[in-house]
């Protein structure tokens, strides 16, 4: 869950693309407003999905970094 998007600015300078996923439309609306120090939007893509669904829909997606401040503890086993 991208949540309010507060982790994104920490990654913006090193990421070619940042995708935020959250089940809450309200959290996505907050993340959409997050900007970097140059006043540019941080997230390239924001998706309203449950994380398991997103992962299942994106089996060929290549990611160098998957970042989570607090969301992974809520979703359980990712192996299935």
PDB file of N, CA, C and O in Angstrom:
ATOM      1  N   UNK A   1       0.820  -1.188   0.000  1.00  0.00           N
ATOM      2  CA  UNK A   1       0.000   0.000   0.000  1.00  0.00           C
ATOM      3  C   UNK A   1       0.859   1.245   0.000  1.00  0.00           C
ATOM      4  O   UNK A   1       1.670   1.441   0.888  1.00  0.00           O
ATOM      5  N   UNK A   2       0.680   2.043  -1.019  1.00  0.00           N
ATOM      6  CA  UNK A   2       1.418   3.300  -1.115  1.00  0.00           C
ATOM      7  C   UNK A   2       1.002   4.270  -0.010  1.00  0.00           C
ATOM      8  O   UNK A   2       1.750   5.160   0.356  1.00  0.00           O
ATOM      9  N   UNK A   3      -0.196   4.080   0.510  1.00  0.00           N
ATOM     10  CA  UNK A   3      -0.674   4.965   1.564  1.00  0.00           C
ATOM     11  C   UNK A   3      -0.697   6.410   1.090  1.00  0.00           C
ATOM     12  O   UNK A   3      -1.070   6.699  -0.042  1.00  0.00           O
ATOM     13  N   UNK A   4      -0.267   7.303   1.939  1.00  0.00           N
ATOM     14  CA  UNK A   4      -0.274   8.723   1.580  1.00  0.00           C
ATOM     15  C   UNK A   4       0.910   9.113   0.710  1.00  0.00           C
ATOM     16  O   UNK A   4       1.033  10.262   0.308  1.00  0.00           O
ATOM     17  N   UNK A   5       1.800   8.156   0.421  1.00  0.00           N
ATOM     18  CA  UNK A   5       2.886   8.403  -0.528  1.00  0.00           C
ATOM     19  C   UNK A   5       4.146   9.012   0.033  1.00  0.00           C
ATOM     20  O   UNK A   5       5.002   9.478  -0.714  1.00  0.00           O
ATOM     21  N   UNK A   6       4.298   8.997   1.333  1.00  0.00           N
ATOM     22  CA  UNK A   6       5.432   9.697   1.944  1.00  0.00           C
ATOM     23  C   UNK A   6       6.797   9.070   1.667  1.00  0.00           C
ATOM     24  O   UNK A   6       7.816   9.742   1.788  1.00  0.00           O
ATOM     25  N   UNK A   7       6.852   7.814   1.274  1.00  0.00           N
ATOM     26  CA  UNK A   7       8.144   7.189   0.971  1.00  0.00           C
ATOM     27  C   UNK A   7       8.641   7.523  -0.437  1.00  0.00           C
ATOM     28  O   UNK A   7       9.831   7.468  -0.712  1.00  0.00           O
ATOM     29  N   UNK A   8       7.744   7.853  -1.334  1.00  0.00           N
ATOM     30  CA  UNK A   8       8.095   8.113  -2.724  1.00  0.00           C
ATOM     31  C   UNK A   8       9.182   9.152  -2.939  1.00  0.00           C
ATOM     32  O   UNK A   8      10.109   8.921  -3.725  1.00  0.00           O
ATOM     33  N   UNK A   9       9.106  10.303  -2.284  1.00  0.00           N
ATOM     34  CA  UNK A   9      10.141  11.319  -2.511  1.00  0.00           C
ATOM     35  C   UNK A   9      11.552  10.837  -2.184  1.00  0.00           C
ATOM     36  O   UNK A   9      12.525  11.303  -2.774  1.00  0.00           O
ATOM     37  N   UNK A  10      11.671   9.865  -1.287  1.00  0.00           N
ATOM     38  CA  UNK A  10      12.985   9.326  -0.931  1.00  0.00           C
ATOM     39  C   UNK A  10      13.582   8.518  -2.075  1.00  0.00           C
ATOM     40  O   UNK A  10      14.799   8.341  -2.149  1.00  0.00           O
ATOM     41  N   UNK A  11      12.733   8.041  -2.972  1.00  0.00           N
ATOM     42  CA  UNK A  11      13.171   7.185  -4.071  1.00  0.00           C
ATOM     43  C   UNK A  11      13.252   7.915  -5.412  1.00  0.00           C
ATOM     44  O   UNK A  11      13.866   7.424  -6.349  1.00  0.00           O
ATOM     45  N   UNK A  12      12.638   9.070  -5.532  1.00  0.00           N
ATOM     46  CA  UNK A  12      12.469   9.729  -6.822  1.00  0.00           C
ATOM     47  C   UNK A  12      13.777   9.955  -7.574  1.00  0.00           C
ATOM     48  O   UNK A  12      13.847   9.746  -8.776  1.00  0.00           O
ATOM     49  N   UNK A  13      14.820  10.364  -6.905  1.00  0.00           N
ATOM     50  CA  UNK A  13      16.081  10.665  -7.592  1.00  0.00           C
ATOM     51  C   UNK A  13      16.814   9.430  -8.102  1.00  0.00           C
ATOM     52  O   UNK A  13      17.675   9.544  -8.972  1.00  0.00           O
ATOM     53  N   UNK A  14      16.464   8.253  -7.587  1.00  0.00           N
ATOM     54  CA  UNK A  14      17.170   7.046  -8.016  1.00  0.00           C
ATOM     55  C   UNK A  14      16.294   6.103  -8.835  1.00  0.00           C
ATOM     56  O   UNK A  14      16.767   5.074  -9.308  1.00  0.00           O
ATOM     57  N   UNK A  15      15.024   6.453  -9.008  1.00  0.00           N
ATOM     58  CA  UNK A  15      14.094   5.563  -9.705  1.00  0.00           C
ATOM     59  C   UNK A  15      13.738   6.099 -11.085  1.00  0.00           C
ATOM     60  O   UNK A  15      13.448   7.276 -11.241  1.00  0.00           O
ATOM     61  N   UNK A  16      13.752   5.211 -12.074  1.00  0.00           N
ATOM     62  CA  UNK A  16      13.302   5.591 -13.406  1.00  0.00           C
ATOM     63  C   UNK A  16      11.782   5.696 -13.446  1.00  0.00           C
ATOM     64  O   UNK A  16      11.222   6.522 -14.157  1.00  0.00           O
ATOM     65  N   UNK A  17      11.119   4.849 -12.645  1.00  0.00           N
ATOM     66  CA  UNK A  17       9.660   4.827 -12.608  1.00  0.00           C
ATOM     67  C   UNK A  17       9.218   4.382 -11.230  1.00  0.00           C
ATOM     68  O   UNK A  17       9.787   3.450 -10.660  1.00  0.00           O
ATOM     69  N   UNK A  18       8.211   5.051 -10.687  1.00  0.00           N
ATOM     70  CA  UNK A  18       7.669   4.679  -9.384  1.00  0.00           C
ATOM     71  C   UNK A  18       6.186   4.370  -9.545  1.00  0.00           C
ATOM     72  O   UNK A  18       5.406   5.204 -10.012  1.00  0.00           O
ATOM     73  N   UNK A  19       5.824   3.151  -9.155  1.00  0.00           N
ATOM     74  CA  UNK A  19       4.432   2.706  -9.192  1.00  0.00           C
ATOM     75  C   UNK A  19       3.944   2.574  -7.756  1.00  0.00           C
ATOM     76  O   UNK A  19       4.584   1.908  -6.943  1.00  0.00           O
ATOM     77  N   UNK A  20       2.829   3.197  -7.459  1.00  0.00           N
ATOM     78  CA  UNK A  20       2.208   3.077  -6.149  1.00  0.00           C
ATOM     79  C   UNK A  20       0.935   2.256  -6.267  1.00  0.00           C
ATOM     80  O   UNK A  20       0.143   2.469  -7.180  1.00  0.00           O
ATOM     81  N   UNK A  21       0.737   1.328  -5.348  1.00  0.00           N
ATOM     82  CA  UNK A  21      -0.445   0.462  -5.358  1.00  0.00           C
ATOM     83  C   UNK A  21      -1.110   0.564  -3.994  1.00  0.00           C
ATOM     84  O   UNK A  21      -0.437   0.477  -2.966  1.00  0.00           O
ATOM     85  N   UNK A  22      -2.422   0.746  -3.988  1.00  0.00           N
ATOM     86  CA  UNK A  22      -3.147   0.767  -2.718  1.00  0.00           C
ATOM     87  C   UNK A  22      -4.586   0.362  -2.960  1.00  0.00           C
ATOM     88  O   UNK A  22      -5.145   0.616  -4.034  1.00  0.00           O
ATOM     89  N   UNK A  23      -5.190  -0.252  -1.974  1.00  0.00           N
ATOM     90  CA  UNK A  23      -6.590  -0.653  -2.064  1.00  0.00           C
ATOM     91  C   UNK A  23      -7.509   0.525  -1.748  1.00  0.00           C
ATOM     92  O   UNK A  23      -8.683   0.516  -2.071  1.00  0.00           O
ATOM     93  N   UNK A  24      -6.973   1.572  -1.143  1.00  0.00           N
ATOM     94  CA  UNK A  24      -7.772   2.724  -0.732  1.00  0.00           C
ATOM     95  C   UNK A  24      -7.661   3.876  -1.734  1.00  0.00           C
ATOM     96  O   UNK A  24      -6.582   4.443  -1.928  1.00  0.00           O
ATOM     97  N   UNK A  25      -8.791   4.233  -2.318  1.00  0.00           N
ATOM     98  CA  UNK A  25      -8.820   5.382  -3.217  1.00  0.00           C
ATOM     99  C   UNK A  25      -8.456   6.671  -2.510  1.00  0.00           C
ATOM    100  O   UNK A  25      -7.841   7.568  -3.106  1.00  0.00           O
ATOM    101  N   UNK A  26      -8.806   6.771  -1.239  1.00  0.00           N
ATOM    102  CA  UNK A  26      -8.475   7.975  -0.472  1.00  0.00           C
ATOM    103  C   UNK A  26      -6.962   8.119  -0.291  1.00  0.00           C
ATOM    104  O   UNK A  26      -6.418   9.217  -0.389  1.00  0.00           O
ATOM    105  N   UNK A  27      -6.284   7.008  -0.049  1.00  0.00           N
ATOM    106  CA  UNK A  27      -4.824   7.056   0.082  1.00  0.00           C
ATOM    107  C   UNK A  27      -4.184   7.394  -1.261  1.00  0.00           C
ATOM    108  O   UNK A  27      -3.233   8.176  -1.328  1.00  0.00           O
ATOM    109  N   UNK A  28      -4.705   6.833  -2.339  1.00  0.00           N
ATOM    110  CA  UNK A  28      -4.174   7.138  -3.664  1.00  0.00           C
ATOM    111  C   UNK A  28      -4.344   8.618  -3.998  1.00  0.00           C
ATOM    112  O   UNK A  28      -3.457   9.228  -4.605  1.00  0.00           O
ATOM    113  N   UNK A  29      -5.457   9.202  -3.598  1.00  0.00           N
ATOM    114  CA  UNK A  29      -5.678  10.632  -3.840  1.00  0.00           C
ATOM    115  C   UNK A  29      -4.623  11.467  -3.113  1.00  0.00           C
ATOM    116  O   UNK A  29      -4.132  12.471  -3.651  1.00  0.00           O
ATOM    117  N   UNK A  30      -4.249  11.044  -1.903  1.00  0.00           N
ATOM    118  CA  UNK A  30      -3.203  11.759  -1.170  1.00  0.00           C
ATOM    119  C   UNK A  30      -1.847  11.576  -1.850  1.00  0.00           C
ATOM    120  O   UNK A  30      -1.091  12.530  -2.012  1.00  0.00           O
ATOM    121  N   UNK A  31      -1.544  10.347  -2.253  1.00  0.00           N
ATOM    122  CA  UNK A  31      -0.261  10.068  -2.902  1.00  0.00           C
ATOM    123  C   UNK A  31      -0.133  10.838  -4.215  1.00  0.00           C
ATOM    124  O   UNK A  31       0.967  11.267  -4.587  1.00  0.00           O
ATOM    125  N   UNK A  32      -1.233  11.034  -4.902  1.00  0.00           N
ATOM    126  CA  UNK A  32      -1.229  11.754  -6.173  1.00  0.00           C
ATOM    127  C   UNK A  32      -0.751  13.205  -6.000  1.00  0.00           C
ATOM    128  O   UNK A  32      -0.201  13.801  -6.920  1.00  0.00           O
ATOM    129  N   UNK A  33      -0.910  13.750  -4.822  1.00  0.00           N
ATOM    130  CA  UNK A  33      -0.531  15.136  -4.566  1.00  0.00           C
ATOM    131  C   UNK A  33       0.929  15.300  -4.125  1.00  0.00           C
ATOM    132  O   UNK A  33       1.430  16.415  -4.053  1.00  0.00           O
ATOM    133  N   UNK A  34       1.611  14.196  -3.845  1.00  0.00           N
ATOM    134  CA  UNK A  34       2.989  14.255  -3.352  1.00  0.00           C
ATOM    135  C   UNK A  34       3.918  14.728  -4.459  1.00  0.00           C
ATOM    136  O   UNK A  34       3.870  14.233  -5.586  1.00  0.00           O
ATOM    137  N   UNK A  35       4.765  15.693  -4.133  1.00  0.00           N
ATOM    138  CA  UNK A  35       5.714  16.246  -5.105  1.00  0.00           C
ATOM    139  C   UNK A  35       7.127  16.197  -4.544  1.00  0.00           C
ATOM    140  O   UNK A  35       7.331  16.157  -3.339  1.00  0.00           O
ATOM    141  N   UNK A  36       8.106  16.218  -5.444  1.00  0.00           N
ATOM    142  CA  UNK A  36       9.503  16.224  -5.014  1.00  0.00           C
ATOM    143  C   UNK A  36       9.959  17.661  -4.766  1.00  0.00           C
ATOM    144  O   UNK A  36       9.169  18.599  -4.842  1.00  0.00           O
ATOM    145  N   UNK A  37      11.233  17.833  -4.486  1.00  0.00           N
ATOM    146  CA  UNK A  37      11.752  19.163  -4.175  1.00  0.00           C
ATOM    147  C   UNK A  37      11.723  20.108  -5.371  1.00  0.00           C
ATOM    148  O   UNK A  37      11.831  21.313  -5.204  1.00  0.00           O
ATOM    149  N   UNK A  38      11.564  19.560  -6.577  1.00  0.00           N
ATOM    150  CA  UNK A  38      11.451  20.383  -7.793  1.00  0.00           C
ATOM    151  C   UNK A  38       9.992  20.610  -8.189  1.00  0.00           C
ATOM    152  O   UNK A  38       9.712  21.037  -9.302  1.00  0.00           O
ATOM    153  N   UNK A  39       9.072  20.278  -7.283  1.00  0.00           N
ATOM    154  CA  UNK A  39       7.634  20.459  -7.491  1.00  0.00           C
ATOM    155  C   UNK A  39       7.071  19.564  -8.604  1.00  0.00           C
ATOM    156  O   UNK A  39       6.101  19.902  -9.252  1.00  0.00           O
ATOM    157  N   UNK A  40       7.722  18.410  -8.837  1.00  0.00           N
ATOM    158  CA  UNK A  40       7.228  17.434  -9.802  1.00  0.00           C
ATOM    159  C   UNK A  40       6.505  16.319  -9.058  1.00  0.00           C
ATOM    160  O   UNK A  40       6.914  15.942  -7.963  1.00  0.00           O
ATOM    161  N   UNK A  41       5.461  15.773  -9.672  1.00  0.00           N
ATOM    162  CA  UNK A  41       4.772  14.643  -9.060  1.00  0.00           C
ATOM    163  C   UNK A  41       5.752  13.484  -8.910  1.00  0.00           C
ATOM    164  O   UNK A  41       6.573  13.236  -9.780  1.00  0.00           O
ATOM    165  N   UNK A  42       5.655  12.783  -7.813  1.00  0.00           N
ATOM    166  CA  UNK A  42       6.587  11.702  -7.494  1.00  0.00           C
ATOM    167  C   UNK A  42       6.201  10.395  -8.182  1.00  0.00           C
ATOM    168  O   UNK A  42       7.047   9.699  -8.731  1.00  0.00           O
ATOM    169  N   UNK A  43       4.926  10.055  -8.191  1.00  0.00           N
ATOM    170  CA  UNK A  43       4.484   8.753  -8.687  1.00  0.00           C
ATOM    171  C   UNK A  43       4.150   8.808 -10.167  1.00  0.00           C
ATOM    172  O   UNK A  43       3.385   9.654 -10.611  1.00  0.00           O
ATOM    173  N   UNK A  44       4.719   7.879 -10.925  1.00  0.00           N
ATOM    174  CA  UNK A  44       4.436   7.777 -12.351  1.00  0.00           C
ATOM    175  C   UNK A  44       3.102   7.083 -12.588  1.00  0.00           C
ATOM    176  O   UNK A  44       2.366   7.429 -13.511  1.00  0.00           O
ATOM    177  N   UNK A  45       2.820   6.091 -11.772  1.00  0.00           N
ATOM    178  CA  UNK A  45       1.584   5.319 -11.900  1.00  0.00           C
ATOM    179  C   UNK A  45       1.049   5.049 -10.500  1.00  0.00           C
ATOM    180  O   UNK A  45       1.807   4.651  -9.609  1.00  0.00           O
ATOM    181  N   UNK A  46      -0.252   5.263 -10.314  1.00  0.00           N
ATOM    182  CA  UNK A  46      -0.923   4.905  -9.071  1.00  0.00           C
ATOM    183  C   UNK A  46      -2.094   3.995  -9.424  1.00  0.00           C
ATOM    184  O   UNK A  46      -2.917   4.330 -10.272  1.00  0.00           O
ATOM    185  N   UNK A  47      -2.139   2.827  -8.790  1.00  0.00           N
ATOM    186  CA  UNK A  47      -3.144   1.818  -9.117  1.00  0.00           C
ATOM    187  C   UNK A  47      -3.988   1.468  -7.901  1.00  0.00           C
ATOM    188  O   UNK A  47      -3.451   1.222  -6.820  1.00  0.00           O
ATOM    189  N   UNK A  48      -5.296   1.412  -8.110  1.00  0.00           N
ATOM    190  CA  UNK A  48      -6.213   1.004  -7.058  1.00  0.00           C
ATOM    191  C   UNK A  48      -6.367  -0.508  -7.130  1.00  0.00           C
ATOM    192  O   UNK A  48      -7.195  -1.025  -7.891  1.00  0.00           O
ATOM    193  N   UNK A  49      -5.520  -1.216  -6.405  1.00  0.00           N
ATOM    194  CA  UNK A  49      -5.507  -2.674  -6.416  1.00  0.00           C
ATOM    195  C   UNK A  49      -5.127  -3.191  -5.026  1.00  0.00           C
ATOM    196  O   UNK A  49      -4.411  -2.545  -4.280  1.00  0.00           O
ATOM    197  N   UNK A  50      -5.554  -4.384  -4.752  1.00  0.00           N
ATOM    198  CA  UNK A  50      -5.061  -5.134  -3.611  1.00  0.00           C
ATOM    199  C   UNK A  50      -3.700  -5.666  -4.029  1.00  0.00           C
ATOM    200  O   UNK A  50      -3.505  -6.020  -5.193  1.00  0.00           O
ATOM    201  N   UNK A  51      -2.741  -5.699  -3.134  1.00  0.00           N
ATOM    202  CA  UNK A  51      -1.366  -6.047  -3.516  1.00  0.00           C
ATOM    203  C   UNK A  51      -1.235  -7.431  -4.145  1.00  0.00           C
ATOM    204  O   UNK A  51      -0.499  -7.609  -5.104  1.00  0.00           O
ATOM    205  N   UNK A  52      -1.930  -8.438  -3.595  1.00  0.00           N
ATOM    206  CA  UNK A  52      -1.867  -9.780  -4.191  1.00  0.00           C
ATOM    207  C   UNK A  52      -2.357  -9.744  -5.636  1.00  0.00           C
ATOM    208  O   UNK A  52      -1.786 -10.392  -6.508  1.00  0.00           O
ATOM    209  N   UNK A  53      -3.437  -9.004  -5.896  1.00  0.00           N
ATOM    210  CA  UNK A  53      -3.963  -8.896  -7.258  1.00  0.00           C
ATOM    211  C   UNK A  53      -2.940  -8.239  -8.186  1.00  0.00           C
ATOM    212  O   UNK A  53      -2.725  -8.684  -9.303  1.00  0.00           O
ATOM    213  N   UNK A  54      -2.354  -7.150  -7.712  1.00  0.00           N
ATOM    214  CA  UNK A  54      -1.351  -6.449  -8.521  1.00  0.00           C
ATOM    215  C   UNK A  54      -0.189  -7.372  -8.875  1.00  0.00           C
ATOM    216  O   UNK A  54       0.238  -7.432 -10.025  1.00  0.00           O
ATOM    217  N   UNK A  55       0.303  -8.111  -7.903  1.00  0.00           N
ATOM    218  CA  UNK A  55       1.424  -9.024  -8.154  1.00  0.00           C
ATOM    219  C   UNK A  55       1.030 -10.136  -9.123  1.00  0.00           C
ATOM    220  O   UNK A  55       1.806 -10.507  -9.998  1.00  0.00           O
ATOM    221  N   UNK A  56      -0.184 -10.652  -8.988  1.00  0.00           N
ATOM    222  CA  UNK A  56      -0.654 -11.706  -9.881  1.00  0.00           C
ATOM    223  C   UNK A  56      -0.838 -11.190 -11.310  1.00  0.00           C
ATOM    224  O   UNK A  56      -0.602 -11.917 -12.273  1.00  0.00           O
ATOM    225  N   UNK A  57      -1.238  -9.917 -11.452  1.00  0.00           N
ATOM    226  CA  UNK A  57      -1.450  -9.319 -12.765  1.00  0.00           C
ATOM    227  C   UNK A  57      -0.141  -8.916 -13.436  1.00  0.00           C
ATOM    228  O   UNK A  57      -0.121  -8.629 -14.628  1.00  0.00           O
ATOM    229  N   UNK A  58       0.935  -8.869 -12.679  1.00  0.00           N
ATOM    230  CA  UNK A  58       2.206  -8.341 -13.183  1.00  0.00           C
ATOM    231  C   UNK A  58       3.341  -9.349 -13.063  1.00  0.00           C
ATOM    232  O   UNK A  58       4.430  -9.011 -12.596  1.00  0.00           O
ATOM    233  N   UNK A  59       3.139 -10.607 -13.485  1.00  0.00           N
ATOM    234  CA  UNK A  59       4.176 -11.613 -13.257  1.00  0.00           C
ATOM    235  C   UNK A  59       5.475 -11.348 -14.013  1.00  0.00           C
ATOM    236  O   UNK A  59       6.526 -11.795 -13.590  1.00  0.00           O
ATOM    237  N   UNK A  60       5.422 -10.624 -15.114  1.00  0.00           N
ATOM    238  CA  UNK A  60       6.626 -10.362 -15.895  1.00  0.00           C
ATOM    239  C   UNK A  60       7.235  -8.992 -15.612  1.00  0.00           C
ATOM    240  O   UNK A  60       8.225  -8.615 -16.231  1.00  0.00           O
ATOM    241  N   UNK A  61       6.624  -8.254 -14.717  1.00  0.00           N
ATOM    242  CA  UNK A  61       7.135  -6.933 -14.351  1.00  0.00           C
ATOM    243  C   UNK A  61       8.486  -7.089 -13.662  1.00  0.00           C
ATOM    244  O   UNK A  61       8.658  -7.937 -12.795  1.00  0.00           O
ATOM    245  N   UNK A  62       9.438  -6.293 -14.061  1.00  0.00           N
ATOM    246  CA  UNK A  62      10.759  -6.320 -13.451  1.00  0.00           C
ATOM    247  C   UNK A  62      10.901  -5.108 -12.549  1.00  0.00           C
ATOM    248  O   UNK A  62      10.682  -3.976 -12.982  1.00  0.00           O
ATOM    249  N   UNK A  63      11.247  -5.345 -11.309  1.00  0.00           N
ATOM    250  CA  UNK A  63      11.446  -4.268 -10.343  1.00  0.00           C
ATOM    251  C   UNK A  63      12.797  -4.459  -9.678  1.00  0.00           C
ATOM    252  O   UNK A  63      13.141  -5.555  -9.255  1.00  0.00           O
ATOM    253  N   UNK A  64      13.537  -3.379  -9.608  1.00  0.00           N
ATOM    254  CA  UNK A  64      14.810  -3.437  -8.908  1.00  0.00           C
ATOM    255  C   UNK A  64      14.630  -3.282  -7.406  1.00  0.00           C
ATOM    256  O   UNK A  64      15.394  -3.828  -6.623  1.00  0.00           O
ATOM    257  N   UNK A  65      13.610  -2.516  -7.021  1.00  0.00           N
ATOM    258  CA  UNK A  65      13.346  -2.272  -5.604  1.00  0.00           C
ATOM    259  C   UNK A  65      11.850  -2.365  -5.363  1.00  0.00           C
ATOM    260  O   UNK A  65      11.057  -1.805  -6.104  1.00  0.00           O
ATOM    261  N   UNK A  66      11.476  -3.069  -4.308  1.00  0.00           N
ATOM    262  CA  UNK A  66      10.112  -3.040  -3.806  1.00  0.00           C
ATOM    263  C   UNK A  66      10.216  -2.468  -2.409  1.00  0.00           C
ATOM    264  O   UNK A  66      10.905  -3.023  -1.558  1.00  0.00           O
ATOM    265  N   UNK A  67       9.552  -1.354  -2.198  1.00  0.00           N
ATOM    266  CA  UNK A  67       9.702  -0.637  -0.925  1.00  0.00           C
ATOM    267  C   UNK A  67       8.387  -0.618  -0.174  1.00  0.00           C
ATOM    268  O   UNK A  67       7.329  -0.422  -0.767  1.00  0.00           O
ATOM    269  N   UNK A  68       8.474  -0.815   1.111  1.00  0.00           N
ATOM    270  CA  UNK A  68       7.303  -0.731   1.966  1.00  0.00           C
ATOM    271  C   UNK A  68       7.733  -0.249   3.334  1.00  0.00           C
ATOM    272  O   UNK A  68       8.664  -0.802   3.929  1.00  0.00           O
ATOM    273  N   UNK A  69       7.063   0.764   3.831  1.00  0.00           N
ATOM    274  CA  UNK A  69       7.356   1.241   5.182  1.00  0.00           C
ATOM    275  C   UNK A  69       6.582   0.423   6.210  1.00  0.00           C
ATOM    276  O   UNK A  69       7.118   0.046   7.234  1.00  0.00           O
ATOM    277  N   UNK A  70       5.319   0.134   5.926  1.00  0.00           N
ATOM    278  CA  UNK A  70       4.514  -0.616   6.896  1.00  0.00           C
ATOM    279  C   UNK A  70       3.505  -1.576   6.280  1.00  0.00           C
ATOM    280  O   UNK A  70       2.842  -2.298   6.995  1.00  0.00           O
ATOM    281  N   UNK A  71       3.354  -1.619   4.985  1.00  0.00           N
ATOM    282  CA  UNK A  71       2.255  -2.382   4.377  1.00  0.00           C
ATOM    283  C   UNK A  71       2.472  -3.892   4.365  1.00  0.00           C
ATOM    284  O   UNK A  71       1.512  -4.646   4.489  1.00  0.00           O
ATOM    285  N   UNK A  72       3.681  -4.359   4.185  1.00  0.00           N
ATOM    286  CA  UNK A  72       3.883  -5.802   4.007  1.00  0.00           C
ATOM    287  C   UNK A  72       3.457  -6.624   5.214  1.00  0.00           C
ATOM    288  O   UNK A  72       3.055  -7.771   5.064  1.00  0.00           O
ATOM    289  N   UNK A  73       3.484  -6.053   6.375  1.00  0.00           N
ATOM    290  CA  UNK A  73       3.069  -6.813   7.560  1.00  0.00           C
ATOM    291  C   UNK A  73       1.573  -7.114   7.556  1.00  0.00           C
ATOM    292  O   UNK A  73       1.107  -7.983   8.277  1.00  0.00           O
ATOM    293  N   UNK A  74       0.800  -6.454   6.704  1.00  0.00           N
ATOM    294  CA  UNK A  74      -0.642  -6.654   6.650  1.00  0.00           C
ATOM    295  C   UNK A  74      -1.092  -7.658   5.596  1.00  0.00           C
ATOM    296  O   UNK A  74      -2.244  -8.068   5.588  1.00  0.00           O
ATOM    297  N   UNK A  75      -0.232  -8.040   4.680  1.00  0.00           N
ATOM    298  CA  UNK A  75      -0.719  -8.833   3.553  1.00  0.00           C
ATOM    299  C   UNK A  75      -0.408 -10.320   3.610  1.00  0.00           C
ATOM    300  O   UNK A  75      -0.929 -11.073   2.822  1.00  0.00           O
ATOM    301  N   UNK A  76       0.427 -10.756   4.501  1.00  0.00           N
ATOM    302  CA  UNK A  76       0.666 -12.184   4.645  1.00  0.00           C
ATOM    303  C   UNK A  76       1.650 -12.753   3.648  1.00  0.00           C
ATOM    304  O   UNK A  76       2.487 -12.061   3.091  1.00  0.00           O
ATOM    305  N   UNK A  77       1.508 -14.048   3.381  1.00  0.00           N
ATOM    306  CA  UNK A  77       2.437 -14.812   2.551  1.00  0.00           C
ATOM    307  C   UNK A  77       2.362 -14.373   1.095  1.00  0.00           C
ATOM    308  O   UNK A  77       1.314 -14.412   0.472  1.00  0.00           O
ATOM    309  N   UNK A  78       3.491 -13.964   0.533  1.00  0.00           N
ATOM    310  CA  UNK A  78       3.554 -13.522  -0.871  1.00  0.00           C
ATOM    311  C   UNK A  78       3.920 -14.648  -1.827  1.00  0.00           C
ATOM    312  O   UNK A  78       3.930 -14.447  -3.018  1.00  0.00           O
ATOM    313  N   UNK A  79       4.202 -15.831  -1.319  1.00  0.00           N
ATOM    314  CA  UNK A  79       4.664 -16.916  -2.182  1.00  0.00           C
ATOM    315  C   UNK A  79       3.542 -17.527  -3.013  1.00  0.00           C
ATOM    316  O   UNK A  79       3.806 -18.202  -3.999  1.00  0.00           O
ATOM    317  N   UNK A  80       2.298 -17.320  -2.626  1.00  0.00           N
ATOM    318  CA  UNK A  80       1.190 -17.955  -3.331  1.00  0.00           C
ATOM    319  C   UNK A  80       0.595 -17.100  -4.296  1.00  0.00           C
ATOM    320  O   UNK A  80       0.316 -16.878  -5.303  1.00  0.00           O
TER     321      UNK A  80
END
